[in-house]
Coordinates of C-alpha atoms in Angstrom, one line a residue:
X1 CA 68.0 98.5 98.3
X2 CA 67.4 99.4 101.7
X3 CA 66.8 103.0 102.9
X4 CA 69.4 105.1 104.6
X5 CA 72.5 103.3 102.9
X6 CA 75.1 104.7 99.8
X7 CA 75.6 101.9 96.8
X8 CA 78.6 102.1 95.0
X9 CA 79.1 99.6 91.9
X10 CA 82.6 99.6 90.8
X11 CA 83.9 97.3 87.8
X12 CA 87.4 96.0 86.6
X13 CA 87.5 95.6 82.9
X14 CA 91.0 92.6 82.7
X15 CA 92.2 91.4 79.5
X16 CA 91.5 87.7 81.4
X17 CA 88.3 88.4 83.6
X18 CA 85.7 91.0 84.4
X19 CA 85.1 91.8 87.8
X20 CA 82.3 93.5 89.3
X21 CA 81.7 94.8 93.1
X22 CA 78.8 96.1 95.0
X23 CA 79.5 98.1 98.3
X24 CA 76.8 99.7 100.8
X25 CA 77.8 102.4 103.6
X26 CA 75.4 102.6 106.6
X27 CA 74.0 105.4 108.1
X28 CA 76.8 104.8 110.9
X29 CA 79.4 104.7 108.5
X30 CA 79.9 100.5 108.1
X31 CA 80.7 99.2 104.8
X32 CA 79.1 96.4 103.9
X33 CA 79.7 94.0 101.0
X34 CA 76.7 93.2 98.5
X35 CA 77.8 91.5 96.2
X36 CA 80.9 90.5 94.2
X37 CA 81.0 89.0 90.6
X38 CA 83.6 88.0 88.1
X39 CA 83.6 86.6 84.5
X40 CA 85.9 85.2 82.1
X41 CA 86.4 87.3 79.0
X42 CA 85.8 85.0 76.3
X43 CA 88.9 83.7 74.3
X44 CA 89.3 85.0 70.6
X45 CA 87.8 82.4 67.6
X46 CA 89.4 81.5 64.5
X47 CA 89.1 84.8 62.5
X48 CA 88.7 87.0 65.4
X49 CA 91.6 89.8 66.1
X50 CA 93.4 88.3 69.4
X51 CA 94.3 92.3 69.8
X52 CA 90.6 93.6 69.9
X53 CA 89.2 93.0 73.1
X54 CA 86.3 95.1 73.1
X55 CA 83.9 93.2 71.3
X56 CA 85.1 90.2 73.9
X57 CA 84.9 92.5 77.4
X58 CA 81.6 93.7 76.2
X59 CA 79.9 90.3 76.0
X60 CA 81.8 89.6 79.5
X61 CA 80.1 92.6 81.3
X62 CA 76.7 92.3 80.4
X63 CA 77.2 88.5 81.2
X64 CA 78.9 89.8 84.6
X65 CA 76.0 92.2 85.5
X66 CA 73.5 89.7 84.4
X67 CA 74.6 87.7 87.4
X68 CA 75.5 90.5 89.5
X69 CA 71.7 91.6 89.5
X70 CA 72.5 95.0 87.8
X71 CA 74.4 98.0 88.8
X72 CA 73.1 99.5 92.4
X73 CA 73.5 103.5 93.7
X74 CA 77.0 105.3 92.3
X75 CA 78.4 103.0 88.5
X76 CA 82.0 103.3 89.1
X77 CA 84.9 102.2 85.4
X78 CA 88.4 103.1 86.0
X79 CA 91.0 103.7 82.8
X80 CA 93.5 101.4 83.3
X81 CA 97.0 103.3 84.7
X82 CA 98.8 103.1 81.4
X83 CA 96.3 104.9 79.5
X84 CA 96.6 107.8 81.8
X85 CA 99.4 110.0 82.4
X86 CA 99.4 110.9 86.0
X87 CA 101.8 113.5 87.5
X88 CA 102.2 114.4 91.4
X89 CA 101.7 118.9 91.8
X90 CA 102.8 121.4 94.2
X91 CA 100.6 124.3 93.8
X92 CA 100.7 127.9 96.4
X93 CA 97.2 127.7 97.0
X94 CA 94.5 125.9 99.4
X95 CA 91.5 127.3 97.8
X96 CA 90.1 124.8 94.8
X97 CA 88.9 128.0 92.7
X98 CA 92.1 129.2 92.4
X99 CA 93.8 125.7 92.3
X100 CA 91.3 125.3 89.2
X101 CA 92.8 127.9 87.6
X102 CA 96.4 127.1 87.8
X103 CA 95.6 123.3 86.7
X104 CA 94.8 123.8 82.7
X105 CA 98.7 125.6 82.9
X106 CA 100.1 123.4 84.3
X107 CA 98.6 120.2 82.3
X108 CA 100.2 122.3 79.2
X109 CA 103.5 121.8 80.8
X110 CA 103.3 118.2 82.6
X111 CA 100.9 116.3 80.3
X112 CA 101.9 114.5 77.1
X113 CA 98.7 116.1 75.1
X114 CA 98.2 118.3 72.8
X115 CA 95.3 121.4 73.6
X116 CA 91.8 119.7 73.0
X117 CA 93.1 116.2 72.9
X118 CA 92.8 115.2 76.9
X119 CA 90.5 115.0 79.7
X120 CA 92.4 116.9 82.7
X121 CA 91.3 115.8 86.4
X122 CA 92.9 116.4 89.2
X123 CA 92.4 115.6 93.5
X124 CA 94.0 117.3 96.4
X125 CA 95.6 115.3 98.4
X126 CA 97.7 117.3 100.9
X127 CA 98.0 120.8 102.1
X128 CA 100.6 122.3 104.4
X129 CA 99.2 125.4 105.8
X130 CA 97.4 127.7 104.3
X131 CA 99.4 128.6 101.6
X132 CA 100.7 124.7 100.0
X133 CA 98.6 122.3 98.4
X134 CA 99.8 118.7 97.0
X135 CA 97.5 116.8 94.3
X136 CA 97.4 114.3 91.9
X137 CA 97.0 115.5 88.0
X138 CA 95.6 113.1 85.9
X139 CA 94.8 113.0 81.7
X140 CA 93.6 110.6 79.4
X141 CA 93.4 111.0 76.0
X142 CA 90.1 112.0 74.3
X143 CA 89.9 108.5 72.3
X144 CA 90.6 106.6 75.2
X145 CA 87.8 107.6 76.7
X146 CA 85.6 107.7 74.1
X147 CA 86.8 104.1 73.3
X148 CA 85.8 103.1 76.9
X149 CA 82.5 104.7 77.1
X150 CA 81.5 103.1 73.7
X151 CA 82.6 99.6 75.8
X152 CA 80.2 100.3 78.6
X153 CA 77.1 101.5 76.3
X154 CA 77.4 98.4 74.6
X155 CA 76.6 96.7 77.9
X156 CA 73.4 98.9 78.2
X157 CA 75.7 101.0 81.1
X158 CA 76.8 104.9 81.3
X159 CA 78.8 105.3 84.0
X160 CA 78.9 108.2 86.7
X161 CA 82.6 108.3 87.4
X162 CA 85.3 106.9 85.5
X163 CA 88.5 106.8 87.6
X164 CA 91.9 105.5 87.3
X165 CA 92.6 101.9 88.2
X166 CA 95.8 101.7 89.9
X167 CA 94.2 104.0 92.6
X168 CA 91.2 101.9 93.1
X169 CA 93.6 98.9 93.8
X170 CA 95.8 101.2 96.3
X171 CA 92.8 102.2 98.0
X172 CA 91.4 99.1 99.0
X173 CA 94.6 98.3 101.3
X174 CA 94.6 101.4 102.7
X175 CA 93.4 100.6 106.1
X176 CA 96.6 98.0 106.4
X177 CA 99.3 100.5 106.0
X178 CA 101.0 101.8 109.3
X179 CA 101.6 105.6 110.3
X180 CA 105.0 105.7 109.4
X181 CA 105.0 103.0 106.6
X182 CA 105.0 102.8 103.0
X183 CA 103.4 100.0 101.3
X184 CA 103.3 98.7 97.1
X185 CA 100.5 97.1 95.7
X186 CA 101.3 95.2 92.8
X187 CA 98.4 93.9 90.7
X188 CA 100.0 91.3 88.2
X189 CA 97.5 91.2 85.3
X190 CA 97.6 89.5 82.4
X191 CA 99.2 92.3 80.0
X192 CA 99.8 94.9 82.4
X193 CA 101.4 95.3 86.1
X194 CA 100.3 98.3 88.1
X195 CA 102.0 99.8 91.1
X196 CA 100.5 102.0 93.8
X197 CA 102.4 103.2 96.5
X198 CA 100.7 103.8 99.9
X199 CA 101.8 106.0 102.4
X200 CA 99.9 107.8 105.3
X201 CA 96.5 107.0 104.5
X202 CA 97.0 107.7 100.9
X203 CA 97.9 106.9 97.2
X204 CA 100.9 108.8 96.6
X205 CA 102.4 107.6 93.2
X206 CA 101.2 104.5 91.0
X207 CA 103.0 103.7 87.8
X208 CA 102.7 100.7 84.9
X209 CA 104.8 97.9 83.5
X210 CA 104.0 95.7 80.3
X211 CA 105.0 93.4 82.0
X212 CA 102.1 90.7 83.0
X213 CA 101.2 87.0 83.0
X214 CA 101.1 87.0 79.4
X215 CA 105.7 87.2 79.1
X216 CA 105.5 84.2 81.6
X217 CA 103.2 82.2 79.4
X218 CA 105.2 82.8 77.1
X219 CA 108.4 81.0 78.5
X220 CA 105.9 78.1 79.6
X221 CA 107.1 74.8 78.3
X222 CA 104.3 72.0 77.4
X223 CA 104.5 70.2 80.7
X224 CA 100.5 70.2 81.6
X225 CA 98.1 72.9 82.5
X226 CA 98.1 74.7 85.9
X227 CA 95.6 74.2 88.4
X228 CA 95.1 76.8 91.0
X229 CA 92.5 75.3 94.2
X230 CA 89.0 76.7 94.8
X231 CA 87.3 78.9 92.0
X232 CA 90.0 81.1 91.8
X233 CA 91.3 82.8 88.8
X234 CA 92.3 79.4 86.1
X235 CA 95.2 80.2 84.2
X236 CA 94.2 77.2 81.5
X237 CA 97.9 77.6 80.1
X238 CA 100.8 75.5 80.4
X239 CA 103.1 75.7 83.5
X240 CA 106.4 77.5 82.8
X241 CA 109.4 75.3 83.7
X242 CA 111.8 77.0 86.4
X243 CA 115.0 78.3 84.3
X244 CA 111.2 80.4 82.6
X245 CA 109.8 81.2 85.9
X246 CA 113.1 82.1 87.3
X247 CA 114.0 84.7 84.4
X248 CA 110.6 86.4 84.4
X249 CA 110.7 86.7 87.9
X250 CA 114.0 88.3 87.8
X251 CA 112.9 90.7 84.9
X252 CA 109.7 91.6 86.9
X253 CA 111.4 92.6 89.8
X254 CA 113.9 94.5 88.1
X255 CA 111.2 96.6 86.6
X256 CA 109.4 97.2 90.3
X257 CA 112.9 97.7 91.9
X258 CA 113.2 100.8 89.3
X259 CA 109.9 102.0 89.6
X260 CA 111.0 101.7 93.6
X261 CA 114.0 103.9 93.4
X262 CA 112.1 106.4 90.9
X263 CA 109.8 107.0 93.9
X264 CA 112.5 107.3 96.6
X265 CA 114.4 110.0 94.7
X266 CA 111.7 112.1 94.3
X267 CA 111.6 115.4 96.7
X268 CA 108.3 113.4 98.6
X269 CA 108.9 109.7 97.9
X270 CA 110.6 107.4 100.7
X271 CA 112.0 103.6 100.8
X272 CA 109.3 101.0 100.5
X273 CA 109.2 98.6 103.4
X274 CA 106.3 96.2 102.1
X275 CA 105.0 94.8 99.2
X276 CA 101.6 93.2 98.4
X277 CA 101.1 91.1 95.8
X278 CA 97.0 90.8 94.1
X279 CA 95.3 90.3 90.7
X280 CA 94.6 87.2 89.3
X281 CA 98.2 86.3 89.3
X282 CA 98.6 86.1 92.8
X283 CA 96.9 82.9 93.0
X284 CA 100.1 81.0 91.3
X285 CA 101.9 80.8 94.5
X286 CA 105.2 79.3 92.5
X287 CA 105.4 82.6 90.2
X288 CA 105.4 84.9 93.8
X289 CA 107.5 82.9 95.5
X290 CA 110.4 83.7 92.9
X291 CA 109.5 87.2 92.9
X292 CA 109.4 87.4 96.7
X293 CA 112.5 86.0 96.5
X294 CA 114.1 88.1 93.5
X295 CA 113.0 91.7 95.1
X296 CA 114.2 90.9 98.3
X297 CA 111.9 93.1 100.2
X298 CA 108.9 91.9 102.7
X299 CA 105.9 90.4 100.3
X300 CA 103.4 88.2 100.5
X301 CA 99.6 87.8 98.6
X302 CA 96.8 89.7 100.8
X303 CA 93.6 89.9 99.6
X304 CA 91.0 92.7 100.2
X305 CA 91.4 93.2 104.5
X306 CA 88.4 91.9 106.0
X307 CA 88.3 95.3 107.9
X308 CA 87.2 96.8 104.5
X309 CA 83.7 96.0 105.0
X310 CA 80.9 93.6 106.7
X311 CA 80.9 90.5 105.4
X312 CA 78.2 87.8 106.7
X313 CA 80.4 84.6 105.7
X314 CA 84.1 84.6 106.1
X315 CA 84.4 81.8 103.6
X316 CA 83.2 84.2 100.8
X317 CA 85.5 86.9 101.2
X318 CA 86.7 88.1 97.8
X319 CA 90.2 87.0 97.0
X320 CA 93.2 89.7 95.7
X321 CA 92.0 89.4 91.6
X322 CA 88.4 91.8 93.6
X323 CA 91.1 94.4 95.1
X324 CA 90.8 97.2 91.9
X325 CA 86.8 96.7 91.5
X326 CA 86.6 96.8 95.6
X327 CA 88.7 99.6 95.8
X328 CA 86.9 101.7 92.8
X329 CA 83.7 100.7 94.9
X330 CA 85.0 102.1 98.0
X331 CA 86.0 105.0 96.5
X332 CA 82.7 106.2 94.7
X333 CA 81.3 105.2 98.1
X334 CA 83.2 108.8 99.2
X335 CA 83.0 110.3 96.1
X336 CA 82.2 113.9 96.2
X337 CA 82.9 116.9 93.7
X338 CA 86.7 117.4 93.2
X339 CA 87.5 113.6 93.1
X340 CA 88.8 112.2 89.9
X341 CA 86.2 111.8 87.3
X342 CA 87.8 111.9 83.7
X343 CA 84.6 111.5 82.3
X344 CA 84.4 114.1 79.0
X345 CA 83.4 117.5 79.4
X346 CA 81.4 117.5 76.3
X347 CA 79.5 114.0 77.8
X348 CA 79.1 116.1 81.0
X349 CA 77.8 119.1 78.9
X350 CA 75.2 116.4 76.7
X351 CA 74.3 114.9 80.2
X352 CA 73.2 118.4 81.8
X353 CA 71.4 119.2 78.2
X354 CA 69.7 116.0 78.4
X355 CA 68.6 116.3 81.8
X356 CA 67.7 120.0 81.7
X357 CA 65.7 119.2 78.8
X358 CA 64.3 115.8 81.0
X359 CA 63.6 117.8 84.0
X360 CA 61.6 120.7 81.2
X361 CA 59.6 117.7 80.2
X362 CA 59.1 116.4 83.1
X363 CA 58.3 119.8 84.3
X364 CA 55.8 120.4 82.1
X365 CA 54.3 117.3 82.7
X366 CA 54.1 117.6 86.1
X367 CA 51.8 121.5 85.7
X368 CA 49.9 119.4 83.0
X369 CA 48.7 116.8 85.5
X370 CA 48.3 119.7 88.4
X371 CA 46.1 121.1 85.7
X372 CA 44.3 118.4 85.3
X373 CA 44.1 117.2 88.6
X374 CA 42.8 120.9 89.1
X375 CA 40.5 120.6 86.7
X376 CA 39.0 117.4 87.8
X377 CA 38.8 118.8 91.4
X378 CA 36.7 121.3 90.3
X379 CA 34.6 119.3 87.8
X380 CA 34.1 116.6 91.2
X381 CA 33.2 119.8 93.3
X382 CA 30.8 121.1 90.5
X383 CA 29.2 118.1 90.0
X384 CA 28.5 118.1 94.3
X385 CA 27.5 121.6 93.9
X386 CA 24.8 120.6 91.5
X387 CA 23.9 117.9 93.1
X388 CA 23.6 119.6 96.6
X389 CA 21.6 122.1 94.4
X390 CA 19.0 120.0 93.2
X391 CA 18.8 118.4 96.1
X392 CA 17.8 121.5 97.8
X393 CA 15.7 122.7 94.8
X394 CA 13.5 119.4 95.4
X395 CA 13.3 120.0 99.4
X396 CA 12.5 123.4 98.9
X397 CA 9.6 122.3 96.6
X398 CA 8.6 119.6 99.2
X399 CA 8.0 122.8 101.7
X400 CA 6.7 124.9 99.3
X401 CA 3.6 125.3 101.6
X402 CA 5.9 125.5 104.7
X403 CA 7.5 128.6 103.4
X404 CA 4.0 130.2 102.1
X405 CA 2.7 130.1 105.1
X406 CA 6.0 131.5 106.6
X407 CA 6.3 134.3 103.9
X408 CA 2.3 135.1 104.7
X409 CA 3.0 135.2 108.8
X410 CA 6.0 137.6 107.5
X411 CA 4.1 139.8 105.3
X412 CA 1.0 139.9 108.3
X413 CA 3.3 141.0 111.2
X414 CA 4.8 143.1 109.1
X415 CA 2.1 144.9 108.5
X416 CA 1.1 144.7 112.1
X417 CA 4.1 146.4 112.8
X418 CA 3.5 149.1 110.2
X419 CA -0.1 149.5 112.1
X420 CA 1.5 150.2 115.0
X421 CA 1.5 153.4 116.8
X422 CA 3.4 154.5 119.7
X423 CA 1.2 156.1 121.5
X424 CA -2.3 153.9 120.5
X425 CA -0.6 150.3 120.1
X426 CA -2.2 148.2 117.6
X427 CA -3.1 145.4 120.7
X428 CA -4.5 148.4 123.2
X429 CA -7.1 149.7 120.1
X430 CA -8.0 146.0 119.5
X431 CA -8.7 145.4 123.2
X432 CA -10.5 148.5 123.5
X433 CA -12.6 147.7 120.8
X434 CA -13.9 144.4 121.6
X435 CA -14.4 146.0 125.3
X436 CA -17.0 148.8 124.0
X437 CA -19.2 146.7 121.9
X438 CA -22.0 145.5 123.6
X439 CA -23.3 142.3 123.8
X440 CA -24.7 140.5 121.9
X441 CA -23.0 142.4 119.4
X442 CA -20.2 140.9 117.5
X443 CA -17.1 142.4 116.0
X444 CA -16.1 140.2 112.7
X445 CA -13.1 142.1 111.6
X446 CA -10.7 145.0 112.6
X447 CA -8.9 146.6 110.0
X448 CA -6.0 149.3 110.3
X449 CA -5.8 151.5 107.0
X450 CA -3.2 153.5 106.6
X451 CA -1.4 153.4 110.2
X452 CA -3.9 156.6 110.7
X453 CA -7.8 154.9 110.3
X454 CA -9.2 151.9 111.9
X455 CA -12.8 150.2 110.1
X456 CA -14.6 148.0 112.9
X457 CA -17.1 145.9 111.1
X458 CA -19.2 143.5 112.8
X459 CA -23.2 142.1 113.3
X460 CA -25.8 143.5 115.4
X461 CA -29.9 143.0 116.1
X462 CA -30.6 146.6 115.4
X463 CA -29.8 149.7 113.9
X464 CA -30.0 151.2 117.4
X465 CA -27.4 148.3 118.1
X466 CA -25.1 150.0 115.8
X467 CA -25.5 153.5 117.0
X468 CA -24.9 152.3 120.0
X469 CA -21.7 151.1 119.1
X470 CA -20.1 154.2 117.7
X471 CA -21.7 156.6 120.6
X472 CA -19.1 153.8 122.6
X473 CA -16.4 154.2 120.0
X474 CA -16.5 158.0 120.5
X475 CA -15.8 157.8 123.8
X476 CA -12.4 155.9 123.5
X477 CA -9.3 157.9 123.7
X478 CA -8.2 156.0 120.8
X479 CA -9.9 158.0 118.5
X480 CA -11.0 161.7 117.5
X481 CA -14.7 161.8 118.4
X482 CA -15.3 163.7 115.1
X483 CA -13.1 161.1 113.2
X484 CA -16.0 158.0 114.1
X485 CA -18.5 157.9 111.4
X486 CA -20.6 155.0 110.8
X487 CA -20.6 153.2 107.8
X488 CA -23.6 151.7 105.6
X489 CA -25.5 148.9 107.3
X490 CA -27.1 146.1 105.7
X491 CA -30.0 143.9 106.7
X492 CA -29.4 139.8 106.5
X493 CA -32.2 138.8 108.0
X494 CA -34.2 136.0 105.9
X495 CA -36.4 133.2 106.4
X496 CA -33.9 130.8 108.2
X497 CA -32.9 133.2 110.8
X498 CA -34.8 134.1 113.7
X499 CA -34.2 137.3 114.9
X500 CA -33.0 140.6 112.9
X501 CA -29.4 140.3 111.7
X502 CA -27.9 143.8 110.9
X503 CA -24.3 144.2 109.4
X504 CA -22.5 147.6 110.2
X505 CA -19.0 149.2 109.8
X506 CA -17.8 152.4 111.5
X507 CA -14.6 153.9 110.3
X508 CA -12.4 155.5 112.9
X509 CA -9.7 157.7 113.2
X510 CA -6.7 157.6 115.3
X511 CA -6.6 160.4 118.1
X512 CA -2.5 160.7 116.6
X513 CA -3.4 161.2 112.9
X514 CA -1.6 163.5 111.0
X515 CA -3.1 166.4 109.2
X516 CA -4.3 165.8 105.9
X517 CA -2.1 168.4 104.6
X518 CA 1.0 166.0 105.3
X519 CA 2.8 163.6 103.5
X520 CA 1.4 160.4 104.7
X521 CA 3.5 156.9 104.5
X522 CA 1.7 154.3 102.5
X523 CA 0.2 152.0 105.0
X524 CA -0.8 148.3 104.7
X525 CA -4.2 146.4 105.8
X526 CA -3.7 143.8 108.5
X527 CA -6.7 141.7 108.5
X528 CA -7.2 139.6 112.0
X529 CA -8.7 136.2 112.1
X530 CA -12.2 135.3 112.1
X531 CA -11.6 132.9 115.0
X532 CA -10.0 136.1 117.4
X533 CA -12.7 138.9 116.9
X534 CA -15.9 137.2 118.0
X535 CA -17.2 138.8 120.7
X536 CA -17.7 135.3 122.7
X537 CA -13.9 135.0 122.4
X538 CA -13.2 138.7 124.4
X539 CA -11.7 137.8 127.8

């Protein structure tokens, strides 16, 4: 099916043939025809009840759908008109809730059924103002349906809307009937004949007859079988004689000329001006031309107008047995909520348990598979988390040296920092230092302890070197004179060396320490590089 377009199936159960119709309405409102299909209901064997035709339709429908290619968008059945009791309302009211309300009261008084025995449906058809409606009551008994709906499961079908036939025939000749005309379509079946009268843009009665093709077979005489042109409906019986035509079209018409008159006298009926002649009858062109003749009134065979719907080959147009399953078609096309739909209440109240229970289950499913697709999502992500984790775990081990050395540099400036004072910066006592030793002296490491002392060790030729050394470290502003005391010095002179080698440390104090009295903040040792404290390397 293509998007954007409504599918209506609609079928015509017949005591002769089954008929089956597919319509699409575009977007812009065209109705196009899909597809139409009709099969022959089998004939009864030897043992089988000739009366029974259920077992018989059945096999005809699913044989019908077979070829039809299934049932596409809305599955239209229709009661046919003489199992339903139909009745034409005058209500005060416009508004449907309160219409609703005045319905089941009046079905007590106008329907032939007993309480709980009959489907009630009913569709507006008219209002006058705002305080008049008009609309068409329809019942069925419960069996009836029942019966029908056990018809259509045995084809594998459940239909969505089960109608009333004679409207679905009146309905697909709507679009021929003028302003101010009033048209009957008479579909001549094989047991049955339905009338349904047309009048501005409507059905406005339809009645039933048993009176078919079957009472004219039956005043056939044995003069050879029938043989309409085309693949049109066969009748495969013998041909009546014409004293046998003659009578049964006389009868016919009598029965249509009363159902005629009923309509007139009623307080919103009028005189017919037309008739149209379909169903599979309409083919024998001798049988209507005696009842043309015997009713005396304007009639001629039409099939379904061609302004109906789109068709893409003129030479396949559906002849006037299609008019009921086109009709139904068209109108589930339009259906909408307060059309007829005699389908059951309790099937309707089964259908919305079914489907609340379907759409629980399906429900459920649908929070089971979230969960699950949940579930995996966050498995998938774990999974790239760990990943992503040991893949950062083994670059973090390939720059394990990297980050020592950063984490050393760290912990070095950082206790740099904490040598630092603000009025003898760490860099200014270092400079100073290096600039007070004498050559060829050499400084081999300057060490801050405790933000408050500095220790200067270093090498020198002579002990008088090293007193030398701190009589210059006294005299730097960096330090309290009293607070520079030499340390012990140590001779490394030996065999391999040439001249004297002393080693000596003085420890310093800054000129800003803190009295001893005073809490003191823990300090750190920063420890400069061999390679910076020669005294070669001094600017």
């Amino acid at each position: 099916m293509r998007r954007g377009k409504r599918y209506a199936t609609a079928i015509d159960l017949g005591h002769a043939q089954v008929k089956v119709a597919t319509l699409a309405r575009t977007p812009a409102g065209t109705v196009e025809l899909v597809k139409a299909t009709r099969v022959d209901v089998p004939r009864p064997v030897a043992g089988q009840n000739a009366e029974d035709l259920s077992a018989r339709q059945t096999a005809a429908l699913r044989e019908a759908l077979r070829l039809h290619g299934g049932v596409s968008g809305l599955f239209v059945s229709a009661l046919p008109r003489h199992l339903v009791a139909a009745r034409r309302l005058v209500l005060p009211s416009v508004h449907r809730d309160e219409i609703a309300d005045m319905v089941p009261i009046e079905a007590e008084r106008q329907m032939p059924f007993g309480p709980g025995e009959a489907e009630i449906s009913f569709q507006v058809i008219d209002q006058v103002g705002d305080a008049e409606s008009h609309l068409m009551l329809v019942g069925a008994a419960e069996r009836e349906l029942v019966a029908h709906m056990a018809l259509l499961e045995g084809a594998g079908q459940e239909p969505d809307v089960i109608d009333v036939s004679s409207f679905g025939t009146g309905s697909a000749y709507l679009s021929t009937v003028a302003e101010n005309e009033t048209v009957a379509v008479v579909n001549l079946g094989r047991q049955v004949t339905e009338i349904s009268i047309l009048r501005a843009g409507r059905v406005v009665e339809s009645r039933s007859s048993f009176f078919g093709e079957q009472k004219l077979l039956a005043a056939a005489a044995p003069v050879g079988p029938s043989a309409p042109a085309g693949d049109r409906l066969q009748l495969d019986a013998p041909t009546p004689s014409p004293t046998g035509l003659a009578e049964w079209a006389e009868q016919l018409a009598r029965e249509l000329r009363r159902g005629f008159t009923a309509f007139q006298h009623e307080s919103y009926g009028s005189p017919i001006h037309r008739v149209i002649f379909c169903g599979g009858l309409a083919h024998n062109a001798e049988a209507i031309s005696h009842l043309s003749a015997a009713l005396a009134l304007p009639a001629r065979v039409e099939p379904p107008p061609p302004s109906l719907f789109a068709l893409a080959d003129p030479a396949k147009a559906p002849g006037p047995e299609f008019a009921t399953a086109l009709g139904l078609a068209l109108r589930g096309l339009y259906y909408q909520p307060g059309c007829i739909n005699l389908i059951p209440r309790k099937v309707v109240a089964e259908h919305v348990r079914v489907h609340r229970k379907r759409f629980l289950t399906n429900a459920a499913c649908l929070a089971l598979a979230l969960l699950f697709l949940a579930a995996a999502a966050v498995s998938v992500k774990y999974v790239r988390l760990d990943a992503r984790r040991a893949e950062l775990e083994q670059q973090l081990a390939e720059w394990g040296s990297e980050i020592k050395f950063i984490q050393e540099s760290e912990k070095y400036f950082r206790d740099l920092n904490e040598a630092l004072d603000k009025d003898h910066p760490a860099v200014d006592v270092i400079f100073d230092i290096l600039r007070r030793v004498p050559r060829p002296s050499t400084v081999t490491s300057i060490d801050f302890k405790k933000r408050d002392v500095v220790v200067v060790k270093g090498q020198v030729h002579s002990l008088e070197d090293a007193s030398e050394i701190v009589k210059k470290l006294k005299e730097s502003p960096h330090f309290r004179r009293e607070g520079v005391v030499p340390g012990p010095s140590q001779n490394r002179s030996g065999p391999a060396i040439h001249l004297p080698i002393w080693e000596y440390e003085v420890r310093c104090e800054l000129a800003s320490a803190v009295k001893k009295d005073q809490r003191r903040r823990p300090g750190r040792t920063a420890a400069l590089p061999t390679s910076t404290t020669g005294r070669g390397d001094r600017g």
